[in-house]
Coordinates of C-alpha atoms and ligand atoms in Angstrom, one line a residue:
Chain A
M818 CA 81.4 108.0 70.3
E819 CA 80.3 109.1 73.6
P820 CA 82.9 108.9 76.4
I821 CA 81.3 106.9 79.2
L822 CA 83.8 105.9 81.7
S823 CA 86.1 109.0 81.1
R824 CA 83.0 111.3 81.0
N825 CA 84.1 113.0 84.2
F826 CA 87.9 113.0 83.4
D827 CA 87.4 116.8 82.7
Q828 CA 87.4 117.5 86.5
K829 CA 90.5 118.4 88.4
T830 CA 89.5 116.5 91.4
P831 CA 87.0 113.5 91.6
L832 CA 83.5 114.5 91.7
D833 CA 81.8 114.1 95.1
L834 CA 78.3 112.5 95.4
A835 CA 76.6 115.8 94.6
G836 CA 78.7 116.5 91.6
F837 CA 78.5 113.1 90.4
R838 CA 74.8 113.3 90.6
D839 CA 74.5 116.7 89.0
R840 CA 76.1 115.1 85.8
G841 CA 73.5 112.3 85.9
G842 CA 75.3 109.9 88.0
Y843 CA 73.4 107.1 89.8
A844 CA 70.2 107.8 87.7
S845 CA 70.8 104.7 86.0
L846 CA 69.8 102.7 89.2
N847 CA 66.2 104.2 89.1
N848 CA 65.9 102.4 85.8
I849 CA 67.6 99.1 86.7
L850 CA 66.7 98.1 90.4
G851 CA 63.3 96.4 90.4
R852 CA 63.5 95.3 86.8
P853 CA 63.2 91.4 86.2
R854 CA 66.9 90.1 86.3
D855 CA 66.5 87.9 83.4
E856 CA 65.8 90.7 81.1
L857 CA 68.7 92.6 82.3
L858 CA 71.0 89.6 81.9
Q859 CA 69.8 89.2 78.5
E860 CA 70.7 93.0 77.8
V861 CA 74.2 92.4 79.0
K862 CA 74.4 89.3 76.8
D863 CA 73.3 90.9 73.6
S864 CA 75.6 93.9 74.3
G865 CA 78.6 91.7 73.5
L866 CA 80.5 93.2 76.6
R867 CA 83.5 91.1 77.5
G868 CA 86.0 90.9 80.2
C869 CA 88.0 94.1 80.2
G870 CA 90.8 92.7 82.4
G871 CA 92.4 90.9 79.6
A872 CA 90.7 87.7 79.1
G873 CA 87.9 88.9 77.2
F874 CA 85.3 86.3 78.2
P875 CA 81.8 87.4 77.4
T876 CA 80.5 88.9 80.7
G877 CA 76.8 87.9 80.0
V878 CA 77.9 84.3 79.5
K879 CA 80.0 84.3 82.7
W880 CA 77.0 85.8 84.7
G881 CA 74.8 83.2 83.3
F882 CA 76.9 80.4 84.7
L883 CA 75.7 81.4 88.2
A884 CA 73.1 78.9 89.2
K885 CA 69.5 80.3 89.8
D886 CA 69.4 78.3 93.0
A887 CA 72.9 79.5 94.0
P888 CA 73.3 79.4 97.9
H889 CA 73.5 82.8 99.4
P890 CA 75.5 84.9 100.2
V891 CA 76.8 85.4 96.6
Y892 CA 79.8 87.7 96.2
L893 CA 80.6 90.0 93.7
V894 CA 84.5 90.7 93.8
I895 CA 86.0 93.6 91.5
N896 CA 89.5 93.0 90.5
L897 CA 91.3 96.2 90.7
D898 CA 94.8 94.7 90.9
E899 CA 96.0 95.4 87.3
S900 CA 99.8 95.1 88.0
E901 CA 100.7 93.9 84.5
P902 CA 103.3 96.4 83.0
G903 CA 101.8 98.8 80.5
S904 CA 98.2 98.0 81.6
C905 CA 97.3 100.4 84.2
K906 CA 94.1 101.8 82.6
D907 CA 91.6 101.2 85.5
R908 CA 93.8 103.3 87.7
Q909 CA 92.3 106.2 86.0
I910 CA 88.7 105.4 86.9
L911 CA 89.7 104.8 90.5
Y912 CA 91.5 108.0 90.9
R913 CA 89.6 110.2 88.7
D914 CA 85.9 109.0 89.2
P915 CA 85.4 106.5 91.8
H916 CA 81.6 106.9 91.9
T917 CA 81.6 105.4 88.4
I918 CA 82.9 102.3 89.7
I919 CA 80.3 102.3 92.7
E920 CA 77.4 102.7 90.2
G921 CA 78.7 99.9 88.1
V922 CA 79.0 97.5 91.1
I923 CA 75.6 98.3 92.4
A924 CA 74.2 97.6 88.7
S925 CA 76.2 94.7 88.3
A926 CA 75.4 93.1 91.8
Y927 CA 71.8 93.6 91.3
V928 CA 71.7 91.6 88.2
L929 CA 73.6 88.8 90.0
D930 CA 71.5 89.2 93.1
A931 CA 74.8 89.5 94.9
D932 CA 74.6 90.0 98.7
K933 CA 78.0 91.8 99.1
A934 CA 80.9 93.1 96.8
F935 CA 84.4 93.5 97.5
V936 CA 86.5 95.7 95.4
F937 CA 90.1 94.3 95.6
V938 CA 92.4 97.1 95.1
R939 CA 96.3 96.6 94.7
G940 CA 98.3 98.0 97.5
E941 CA 100.2 100.5 95.3
Y942 CA 96.8 102.3 94.7
R943 CA 96.5 103.0 98.4
S944 CA 95.4 106.7 98.0
G945 CA 93.0 105.6 95.3
A946 CA 91.5 103.1 97.6
E947 CA 91.0 105.7 100.2
G948 CA 89.1 108.0 97.7
L949 CA 87.0 105.0 96.9
E950 CA 86.3 104.2 100.3
K951 CA 85.1 107.9 100.8
A952 CA 82.9 107.5 97.8
V953 CA 81.3 104.4 99.3
Q954 CA 80.6 106.2 102.3
E955 CA 78.8 109.0 100.6
A956 CA 76.9 106.5 98.5
R957 CA 75.9 104.4 101.7
E958 CA 74.7 107.7 103.4
A959 CA 72.6 108.7 100.3
G960 CA 70.9 105.1 100.3
Y961 CA 72.5 103.8 97.2
L962 CA 74.1 101.2 99.4
G963 CA 72.8 99.3 102.4
K964 CA 69.4 97.8 103.3
N965 CA 66.6 98.4 100.8
I966 CA 68.4 100.5 98.1
L967 CA 66.1 103.2 96.7
G968 CA 63.2 101.3 98.2
S969 CA 63.8 98.4 95.6
G970 CA 64.1 95.9 98.3
Y971 CA 67.5 95.0 97.2
S972 CA 70.3 95.2 99.7
L973 CA 74.0 95.5 99.0
D974 CA 77.1 96.7 100.8
I975 CA 80.7 97.5 99.4
D976 CA 83.9 96.7 101.1
V977 CA 87.1 98.3 99.7
H978 CA 89.9 95.8 100.5
L979 CA 93.4 97.2 100.1
S980 CA 96.0 94.4 99.0
A981 CA 99.5 94.5 99.7
G982 CA 101.3 94.0 96.3
R983 CA 102.1 90.9 94.0
Y984 CA 101.1 90.8 90.4
I985 CA 99.9 87.3 90.8
C986 CA 96.8 88.6 92.9
G987 CA 95.3 89.8 89.8
E988 CA 94.6 86.1 88.8
E989 CA 90.9 85.6 90.0
T990 CA 91.4 82.6 92.2
A991 CA 94.9 83.9 93.8
L992 CA 92.8 87.0 94.5
L993 CA 90.2 85.1 96.4
N994 CA 93.1 83.5 98.5
A995 CA 94.7 87.1 99.0
L996 CA 91.1 88.5 100.0
E997 CA 90.7 85.6 102.6
G998 CA 94.0 86.6 104.3
R999 CA 96.3 83.9 102.6
R1000 CA 99.2 83.8 100.2
G1001 CA 98.1 84.6 96.7
N1002 CA 98.5 81.2 95.2
P1003 CA 96.2 80.5 92.3
R1004 CA 93.6 77.7 93.4
S1005 CA 92.9 74.6 91.1
K1006 CA 89.9 75.0 88.9
P1007 CA 87.4 73.3 89.1
P1008 CA 85.5 74.1 91.3
F1009 CA 85.2 77.6 89.6
P1010 CA 84.7 80.5 92.0
I1011 CA 81.1 80.9 90.5
V1012 CA 80.3 77.8 92.2
S1013 CA 82.8 77.8 95.1
G1014 CA 84.9 81.1 95.8
L1015 CA 85.2 83.4 98.6
W1016 CA 84.6 81.3 101.8
G1017 CA 83.2 78.5 99.6
Q1018 CA 80.3 80.8 98.4
P1019 CA 79.4 81.5 94.7
T1020 CA 81.6 84.3 93.7
V1021 CA 81.8 86.4 90.4
V1022 CA 85.1 88.1 89.7
N1023 CA 84.9 91.0 87.4
N1024 CA 87.4 93.7 86.2
V1025 CA 86.5 97.4 87.2
E1026 CA 86.1 98.6 83.5
T1027 CA 83.7 95.8 82.9
V1028 CA 81.3 96.4 85.6
S1029 CA 81.7 100.2 84.9
H1030 CA 80.2 99.7 81.5
V1031 CA 77.0 97.8 82.8
P1032 CA 74.8 100.8 84.0
Y1033 CA 75.1 102.3 80.5
I1034 CA 74.3 99.3 78.9
L1035 CA 71.2 98.6 81.0
T1036 CA 69.8 102.0 80.4
K1037 CA 70.8 102.9 76.9
G1038 CA 70.5 99.4 75.6
A1039 CA 72.8 96.8 73.8
D1040 CA 72.3 98.3 70.4
W1041 CA 73.6 101.6 71.7
F1042 CA 76.6 100.0 73.3
K1043 CA 77.5 97.9 70.2
G1044 CA 77.2 101.1 68.1
Q1045 CA 80.0 103.0 70.0
G1046 CA 82.6 100.3 68.7
I1047 CA 84.3 100.5 65.0
N1048 CA 85.7 98.1 62.8
G1049 CA 83.7 95.3 64.2
G1050 CA 84.4 96.2 67.9
T1051 CA 81.9 96.6 70.5
G1052 CA 81.4 99.4 72.8
T1053 CA 84.1 101.6 74.1
H1054 CA 87.5 100.6 75.7
I1055 CA 90.1 102.3 77.7
Y1056 CA 93.3 101.9 75.9
Q1057 CA 96.8 102.8 77.2
V1058 CA 100.1 103.5 75.2
S1059 CA 103.2 103.4 77.1
G1060 CA 107.0 103.0 76.1
C1061 CA 108.8 104.6 73.3
V1062 CA 106.3 107.4 72.3
N1063 CA 106.1 111.0 72.9
K1064 CA 103.0 111.2 74.7
P1065 CA 102.3 108.1 76.7
G1066 CA 98.7 108.1 78.0
T1067 CA 95.3 106.4 78.7
F1068 CA 92.4 107.0 76.3
E1069 CA 88.9 106.0 76.1
L1070 CA 88.1 105.2 72.5
P1071 CA 85.8 103.1 70.3
M1072 CA 86.8 99.4 70.6
G1073 CA 88.3 98.7 67.3
T1074 CA 90.6 101.5 67.1
T1075 CA 93.7 100.6 65.5
A1076 CA 97.2 100.7 66.8
R1077 CA 98.2 103.3 64.1
E1078 CA 95.7 105.8 65.4
L1079 CA 96.5 105.0 68.9
I1080 CA 100.2 105.4 68.6
Y1081 CA 100.6 108.3 66.1
E1082 CA 97.5 110.3 66.9
H1083 CA 96.7 109.8 70.5
A1084 CA 100.2 109.1 72.0
G1085 CA 102.0 111.7 69.8
G1086 CA 104.1 109.2 67.6
L1087 CA 107.5 107.7 68.1
R1088 CA 110.5 109.7 69.6
E1089 CA 112.2 111.8 66.9
G1090 CA 114.4 109.7 64.4
R1091 CA 113.2 106.5 65.8
E1092 CA 111.4 103.5 64.0
L1093 CA 108.9 101.3 65.2
V1094 CA 110.1 97.7 65.7
A1095 CA 107.0 96.1 67.4
F1096 CA 104.5 96.6 70.0
Q1097 CA 102.6 94.5 72.6
P1098 CA 99.0 95.3 72.1
G1099 CA 97.9 94.6 75.7
G1100 CA 100.4 94.1 78.4
T1101 CA 103.5 92.2 78.6
S1102 CA 101.9 88.6 78.2
T1103 CA 100.7 89.4 74.8
P1104 CA 102.8 88.4 71.9
F1105 CA 104.4 91.2 69.7
M1106 CA 102.7 92.8 66.8
L1107 CA 104.8 94.4 64.2
P1108 CA 104.7 97.5 61.9
E1109 CA 102.7 95.8 59.3
H1110 CA 100.0 95.1 61.7
L1111 CA 99.3 98.7 62.6
D1112 CA 96.0 98.9 60.8
I1113 CA 94.6 95.7 62.4
P1114 CA 91.7 96.8 64.7
L1115 CA 92.4 96.4 68.4
T1116 CA 89.3 94.4 69.0
W1117 CA 89.1 90.9 70.9
D1118 CA 89.6 89.2 67.5
G1119 CA 91.7 91.6 65.7
P1120 CA 95.2 90.7 67.5
S1121 CA 94.4 87.1 67.5
S1122 CA 94.3 87.0 63.8
V1123 CA 98.0 87.4 63.8
G1124 CA 99.0 85.4 66.7
S1125 CA 98.7 88.0 69.4
R1126 CA 96.0 88.9 71.9
L1127 CA 94.3 92.0 72.9
G1128 CA 94.8 91.5 76.5
T1129 CA 94.3 94.7 78.4
G1130 CA 94.6 96.9 75.6
G1131 CA 97.7 98.5 77.1
L1132 CA 99.9 99.1 74.2
I1133 CA 103.7 99.0 74.9
V1134 CA 105.8 100.3 72.1
M1135 CA 109.3 99.3 71.1
D1136 CA 111.4 101.3 68.9
D1137 CA 114.7 100.7 67.4
S1138 CA 116.8 102.1 70.4
I1139 CA 115.9 99.0 72.4
C1140 CA 117.2 95.6 71.7
P1141 CA 114.2 93.0 71.4
I1142 CA 116.3 90.6 73.6
D1143 CA 116.8 93.3 76.2
Y1144 CA 113.1 94.1 76.1
L1145 CA 112.3 90.2 76.5
I1146 CA 114.6 89.9 79.2
N1147 CA 113.0 92.5 81.1
V1148 CA 109.6 91.3 80.6
V1149 CA 110.5 87.6 81.5
D1150 CA 112.3 88.8 84.6
F1151 CA 109.2 90.5 85.7
Y1152 CA 107.3 87.2 85.6
A1153 CA 110.1 85.2 87.2
M1154 CA 110.1 87.8 90.2
E1155 CA 106.3 87.6 90.4
S1156 CA 105.9 84.1 90.3
C1157 CA 103.9 82.9 93.4
G1158 CA 106.4 79.9 93.6
F1159 CA 103.9 77.1 93.7
C1160 CA 105.1 75.1 90.7
T1161 CA 108.5 74.3 89.4
P1162 CA 108.3 75.2 85.7
C1163 CA 107.3 78.5 86.6
R1164 CA 109.4 79.3 89.8
D1165 CA 112.7 77.8 88.4
G1166 CA 112.1 77.6 84.6
L1167 CA 111.4 81.5 84.3
P1168 CA 114.8 82.4 85.9
Y1169 CA 116.6 80.1 83.9
L1170 CA 115.0 81.7 80.8
V1171 CA 116.1 85.0 81.9
H1172 CA 119.6 83.6 82.5
V1173 CA 119.9 82.0 79.0
M1174 CA 118.8 85.2 77.3
K1175 CA 121.2 87.3 79.3
K1176 CA 124.0 85.5 77.6
F1177 CA 122.8 86.8 74.3
E1178 CA 123.2 90.2 75.6
E1179 CA 126.4 89.4 77.0
G1180 CA 127.7 87.9 73.7
T1181 CA 128.3 84.3 75.0
A1182 CA 125.5 82.7 73.5
T1183 CA 125.8 79.8 71.0
D1184 CA 123.5 78.1 68.8
K1185 CA 123.0 75.7 71.6
D1186 CA 121.5 78.5 73.8
L1187 CA 119.0 79.4 71.1
A1188 CA 117.8 76.0 71.0
L1189 CA 117.6 76.1 74.9
V1190 CA 115.5 79.1 74.8
E1191 CA 113.1 77.4 72.4
E1192 CA 113.0 74.2 74.5
L1193 CA 112.6 76.0 77.8
C1194 CA 109.6 77.9 76.3
D1195 CA 108.0 74.8 75.0
T1196 CA 108.6 73.0 78.2
I1197 CA 107.3 75.7 80.5
F1198 CA 104.3 76.7 78.5
P1199 CA 102.1 73.5 79.0
S1200 CA 103.5 72.4 82.4
T1201 CA 102.2 74.9 84.9
H1202 CA 99.4 75.4 87.3
C1203 CA 98.1 78.8 86.1
A1204 CA 98.5 81.1 83.2
H1205 CA 101.2 83.2 84.7
A1206 CA 104.2 81.1 83.2
P1207 CA 102.7 80.8 79.8
G1208 CA 102.0 84.6 79.7
A1209 CA 105.6 85.0 80.3
V1210 CA 106.7 82.7 77.5
M1211 CA 104.2 83.6 74.8
P1212 CA 106.1 87.0 73.9
V1213 CA 109.4 84.8 73.7
Q1214 CA 107.8 82.2 71.5
G1215 CA 106.5 85.1 69.2
A1216 CA 109.9 86.6 69.1
L1217 CA 111.8 83.6 68.3
K1218 CA 109.9 83.7 64.9
Q1219 CA 109.6 87.4 64.4
F1220 CA 113.1 88.3 65.7
R1221 CA 114.9 85.1 64.9
H1222 CA 117.5 87.1 63.0
V1223 CA 118.2 89.2 66.0
F1224 CA 118.9 86.2 68.1
E1225 CA 121.3 84.7 65.4
A1226 CA 122.9 88.2 65.0
H1227 CA 123.8 88.1 68.7
I1228 CA 125.5 84.7 68.5
K1229 CA 127.3 85.5 65.2
N1230 CA 128.7 88.8 66.4
Q1231 CA 129.2 87.8 70.1
C1232 CA 127.5 91.0 71.5
C1233 CA 124.4 92.7 71.6
T1234 CA 123.6 94.1 68.1
L1235 CA 122.6 97.5 69.3
Q1236 CA 126.2 98.0 70.8
G1237 CA 127.9 97.6 67.6
G1238 CA 128.1 94.5 65.6
Q1239 CA 125.2 93.8 63.0
Chain B
M174 CA 102.2 96.1 123.8
T175 CA 102.3 97.9 120.7
L176 CA 98.6 98.6 120.3
N177 CA 96.4 100.6 122.6
E178 CA 92.9 99.6 123.7
Q179 CA 91.4 102.0 121.2
E180 CA 93.4 100.7 118.3
I181 CA 92.6 97.2 119.3
E182 CA 88.9 98.1 119.2
H183 CA 89.1 99.6 115.7
L184 CA 91.0 96.6 114.3
K185 CA 88.2 94.2 115.8
E186 CA 85.7 96.4 114.3
H187 CA 87.2 96.0 110.8
I188 CA 87.9 92.4 111.3
G189 CA 84.2 92.0 111.8
H190 CA 83.5 93.0 108.2
Y191 CA 84.7 89.5 107.1
P192 CA 83.4 86.1 107.8
E193 CA 86.7 84.8 108.8
P194 CA 89.0 87.0 111.2
R195 CA 92.1 86.0 109.0
A196 CA 90.6 88.0 106.2
G197 CA 91.6 90.9 108.3
A198 CA 95.2 90.2 108.5
I199 CA 96.6 92.5 105.9
Y200 CA 94.5 95.2 107.3
C201 CA 96.1 94.9 110.8
L202 CA 99.6 94.4 109.4
Y203 CA 99.3 97.7 107.4
F204 CA 98.0 99.3 110.6
V205 CA 101.0 98.4 112.7
Q206 CA 103.4 99.1 109.8
D207 CA 101.9 102.6 109.4
K208 CA 102.5 103.2 113.1
Y209 CA 106.1 101.6 113.4
G210 CA 107.3 101.8 109.7
Y211 CA 107.6 98.2 110.0
I212 CA 106.0 95.2 111.7
P213 CA 107.7 94.2 115.0
R214 CA 107.6 90.9 116.5
E215 CA 105.5 92.1 119.6
S216 CA 102.9 93.3 117.2
M217 CA 102.8 89.9 115.4
D218 CA 101.5 88.3 118.6
E219 CA 98.9 91.0 118.9
V220 CA 97.8 90.6 115.3
G221 CA 97.9 87.0 115.8
E222 CA 95.6 87.1 118.7
L223 CA 93.1 89.3 116.7
T224 CA 93.1 87.2 113.5
G225 CA 93.8 83.6 114.8
L226 CA 97.0 83.3 113.0
S227 CA 100.2 82.2 114.5
P228 CA 103.4 84.3 114.1
V229 CA 104.6 81.9 111.3
Q230 CA 101.4 82.2 109.5
L231 CA 101.5 85.7 109.5
D232 CA 105.2 85.7 108.5
E233 CA 104.0 83.5 105.6
I234 CA 101.8 86.4 104.6
I235 CA 104.2 89.2 105.2
T236 CA 106.9 87.3 103.2
F237 CA 104.6 86.9 100.3
Y238 CA 103.3 90.6 99.8
T239 CA 105.8 93.2 98.7
L240 CA 104.5 96.3 100.5
L241 CA 104.8 94.4 104.0
R242 CA 107.9 94.4 105.9
R243 CA 109.6 93.0 108.8
R244 CA 112.6 95.5 109.0
P245 CA 112.6 99.1 109.3
V246 CA 113.1 101.5 106.3
G247 CA 114.3 105.1 106.1
R248 CA 111.6 107.7 106.6
N249 CA 111.2 107.9 103.1
L250 CA 110.7 104.7 101.1
I251 CA 111.3 105.3 97.5
R252 CA 110.2 102.4 95.0
V253 CA 111.5 103.0 91.7
C254 CA 109.9 100.9 88.9
T255 CA 112.1 98.8 86.5
N256 CA 109.7 97.2 84.4
I257 CA 109.2 97.6 80.7
S258 CA 107.5 100.8 80.2
C259 CA 109.7 102.5 82.5
H260 CA 112.9 100.4 81.3
T261 CA 112.4 101.9 77.8
R262 CA 112.6 105.3 79.1
G263 CA 115.6 105.2 81.4
A264 CA 114.5 103.3 84.4
K265 CA 117.9 101.8 84.9
E266 CA 119.6 105.1 85.0
V267 CA 117.0 106.4 87.6
L268 CA 117.4 103.7 89.9
A269 CA 121.2 103.8 89.7
A270 CA 121.1 107.6 90.5
A271 CA 118.5 107.0 93.4
Q272 CA 120.9 104.4 94.8
E273 CA 123.9 106.4 94.3
Q274 CA 122.2 109.3 96.2
S275 CA 121.1 107.2 99.2
G276 CA 124.8 106.3 99.5
V277 CA 124.1 102.6 100.7
P278 CA 123.0 99.6 98.8
L279 CA 119.4 99.1 97.7
G280 CA 117.2 98.2 100.5
E281 CA 119.3 99.8 103.2
I282 CA 118.6 103.0 105.2
S283 CA 120.7 105.9 104.3
E284 CA 123.0 107.2 107.0
D285 CA 121.0 110.0 107.8
G286 CA 118.0 107.9 108.2
S287 CA 116.1 109.7 105.4
V288 CA 115.8 107.3 102.7
T289 CA 115.5 103.6 101.7
V290 CA 115.4 103.0 97.8
L291 CA 113.9 99.7 96.4
P292 CA 113.4 98.6 92.8
S293 CA 109.8 97.7 92.2
I294 CA 107.5 96.1 89.8
C295 CA 105.2 98.1 87.7
L296 CA 103.7 100.6 89.8
G297 CA 100.6 101.3 87.8
L298 CA 102.1 104.6 86.5
C299 CA 103.3 103.5 83.0
D300 CA 102.1 106.5 81.4
R301 CA 104.3 108.6 83.7
A302 CA 107.4 106.4 83.1
P303 CA 109.9 106.3 84.4
A304 CA 108.1 106.5 87.8
A305 CA 108.6 106.0 91.4
L306 CA 106.2 105.7 94.3
V307 CA 107.2 107.3 97.6
N308 CA 105.8 106.2 100.8
D309 CA 103.2 104.1 99.0
D310 CA 101.4 107.3 98.2
E311 CA 103.2 110.0 96.6
V312 CA 103.8 109.7 92.9
L313 CA 107.0 110.9 91.1
G314 CA 106.7 110.5 87.2
E315 CA 108.7 111.4 84.3
L316 CA 111.9 110.9 86.0
T317 CA 115.4 111.5 85.2
P318 CA 118.6 110.8 87.2
D319 CA 118.7 114.6 88.1
K320 CA 115.1 114.8 89.0
I321 CA 115.2 111.9 91.4
R322 CA 118.5 113.1 93.1
D323 CA 116.7 116.7 93.5
E324 CA 113.6 114.9 95.0
M325 CA 115.9 113.0 97.3
A326 CA 117.7 116.1 98.3
R327 CA 114.4 117.5 99.5
Y328 CA 113.8 114.7 101.7
V329 CA 117.2 115.2 103.4
S330 CA 116.6 118.8 104.1
Q331 CA 113.0 118.1 105.2
A332 CA 114.3 115.6 107.7
M333 CA 116.9 118.2 109.0
N334 CA 114.1 120.8 109.4
S335 CA 111.7 118.5 111.4
T336 CA 112.5 116.8 114.7
E337 CA 109.3 114.6 114.4
A338 CA 110.2 113.7 111.0
S339 CA 106.7 112.3 110.1
A340 CA 106.1 114.9 107.3
N341 CA 103.3 112.7 105.8
G342 CA 101.9 111.2 109.0
R343 CA 102.3 107.7 107.6
L344 CA 106.1 106.9 107.8
I345 CA 107.4 106.8 110.6
A346 CA 107.5 109.0 113.4
T347 CA 108.5 106.3 115.9
L348 CA 111.1 104.7 113.7
K349 CA 114.8 104.8 115.4
P350 CA 116.9 102.0 114.2
Q351 CA 119.8 101.9 116.6
S352 CA 122.4 101.7 114.0
Q353 CA 121.1 104.3 111.8
E354 CA 120.7 107.4 114.0
P355 CA 121.9 110.6 112.4
K356 CA 125.5 111.2 113.1
Ligands
LIG1826 S1 102.4 79.2 87.2 FE1 103.7 80.5 88.4 S2 102.2 81.9 89.4 FE2 101.0 80.3 88.4 S3 100.7 78.7 90.2 FE3 102.6 78.1 88.9 S4 104.4 79.2 90.3 FE4 102.4 80.1 90.8
LIG1827 S1 106.2 99.7 84.0 FE1 107.0 101.3 85.3 S2 105.1 101.8 86.2 FE2 104.3 100.4 84.8

């Protein structure tokens, strides 16, 4: 495997334009700009590239939904919000190699014939956004952005938009509201953004990692990209490992790498004397996988085969020093706090779920509470306006099966099983 | 007036990037907040004029987004992440130590004006957990209760050594909340 997105991560400070070009940066554009768009779109489709923000929808198919006669301006919006705990992989590209993002945006925007691109950066990445802005400026001065890029007849500009916090702004329609200067409440779909997005114009929203792959797919070819993966995976992926491991970190690896390799080889294994209890493969909204799933390849399909999801590919590891219920309380509390407040099942249901789960930790839970947790999950899941609340309850629903004995032990012993009992 | 002519020109120029002025609201609010450490009422009128939004509409935005604030904070705003990657590595103890060191409840300004501590959602620093972000910019990673106390002690001495107290130029040279003057 060739590292692509992280190929310049060996640099102490991010490369400036000259340094980036010395290492072959922006060369792809000479090859891409001016080529027929249909041909390029087909290459993206053939590559099997899928949305790296967590949804995993095939990128080429999504782009194909953009109508041929879509009214201009067409916008490309790059989602760099990534506020899901355990999932901050794109931060690395932003802080360590911003020109890679710009090259990806230009290539992708060209395929889409977009008129303008916005990179939507979460407020907590302020200095990263400043670095990106500087890189945009350099690219503009060098003629990679602006009117008639490299004499191709194609024009594009990039705006870096710094947001001001809130996890929900990573949801694509909430992001559009946020970008327009409104509260980040998700919009109803349809209409889908690709038909009517920013200011009512056709808008494609993509994750940073996704677009950063595009120049390489278009110059090296779909087959090359596919060949980067292993165990049935396609391309490379930026994985992250955090939580109860010795060396948390972010790693570009072949798509299809197993959790075992990630946890034990790249992230330095578990802390001394500790045992693996479970892990979430891709952020806090993904159901737990168990030690017996360590060898399942982390592809878009691997975790699904055991009821989980790849999500962002940001693994969070739970060892036996932490009670699964305490872990879940923390996770659901995050979603409760970050609810946009628009719909009741999410706004009121999630805090209630936290309240009931706390009873288990405090030792006051009864059988009724266990039934209530179950019922709450089943009620919240199908009843909300967007995927925020379902994302919160999915790991709980999984845990009710996988760790039912833990819930029951809390009831029986009237205390947290980690603090005695058991 | 809280903004001078030059600043208003700058903001107008930025707002011009968007098809609709209100899309520039966050940028303007950040701008004011950088200048004062928070968003004073008078600035809301000015930003309102630039973006076509009423003060209530601006408040609607400010109350939604975590990083915008209508109240002053200490010269150093420390956000301690409490989410899961940090939680598994002792975030609770780090937050408790930070609060204790500040000497006031979470969200309040320490007596000497040097710090405000806030719990935060995931800061995007999960690989450096437990983590905190200072002044929306400076990263503190691999924290322990001792480490955060030491860092905070550093801010206090910085504050004592500089009358302007705008060490990073962002927060908050002009902030002087009446009740929180050093005693
Ligand atoms: S599910 Fe939650 S985040 Fe989504 S719209 Fe409803 S309240 Fe907002
Ligand atoms: S969970 Fe603490 S920084 Fe992500």
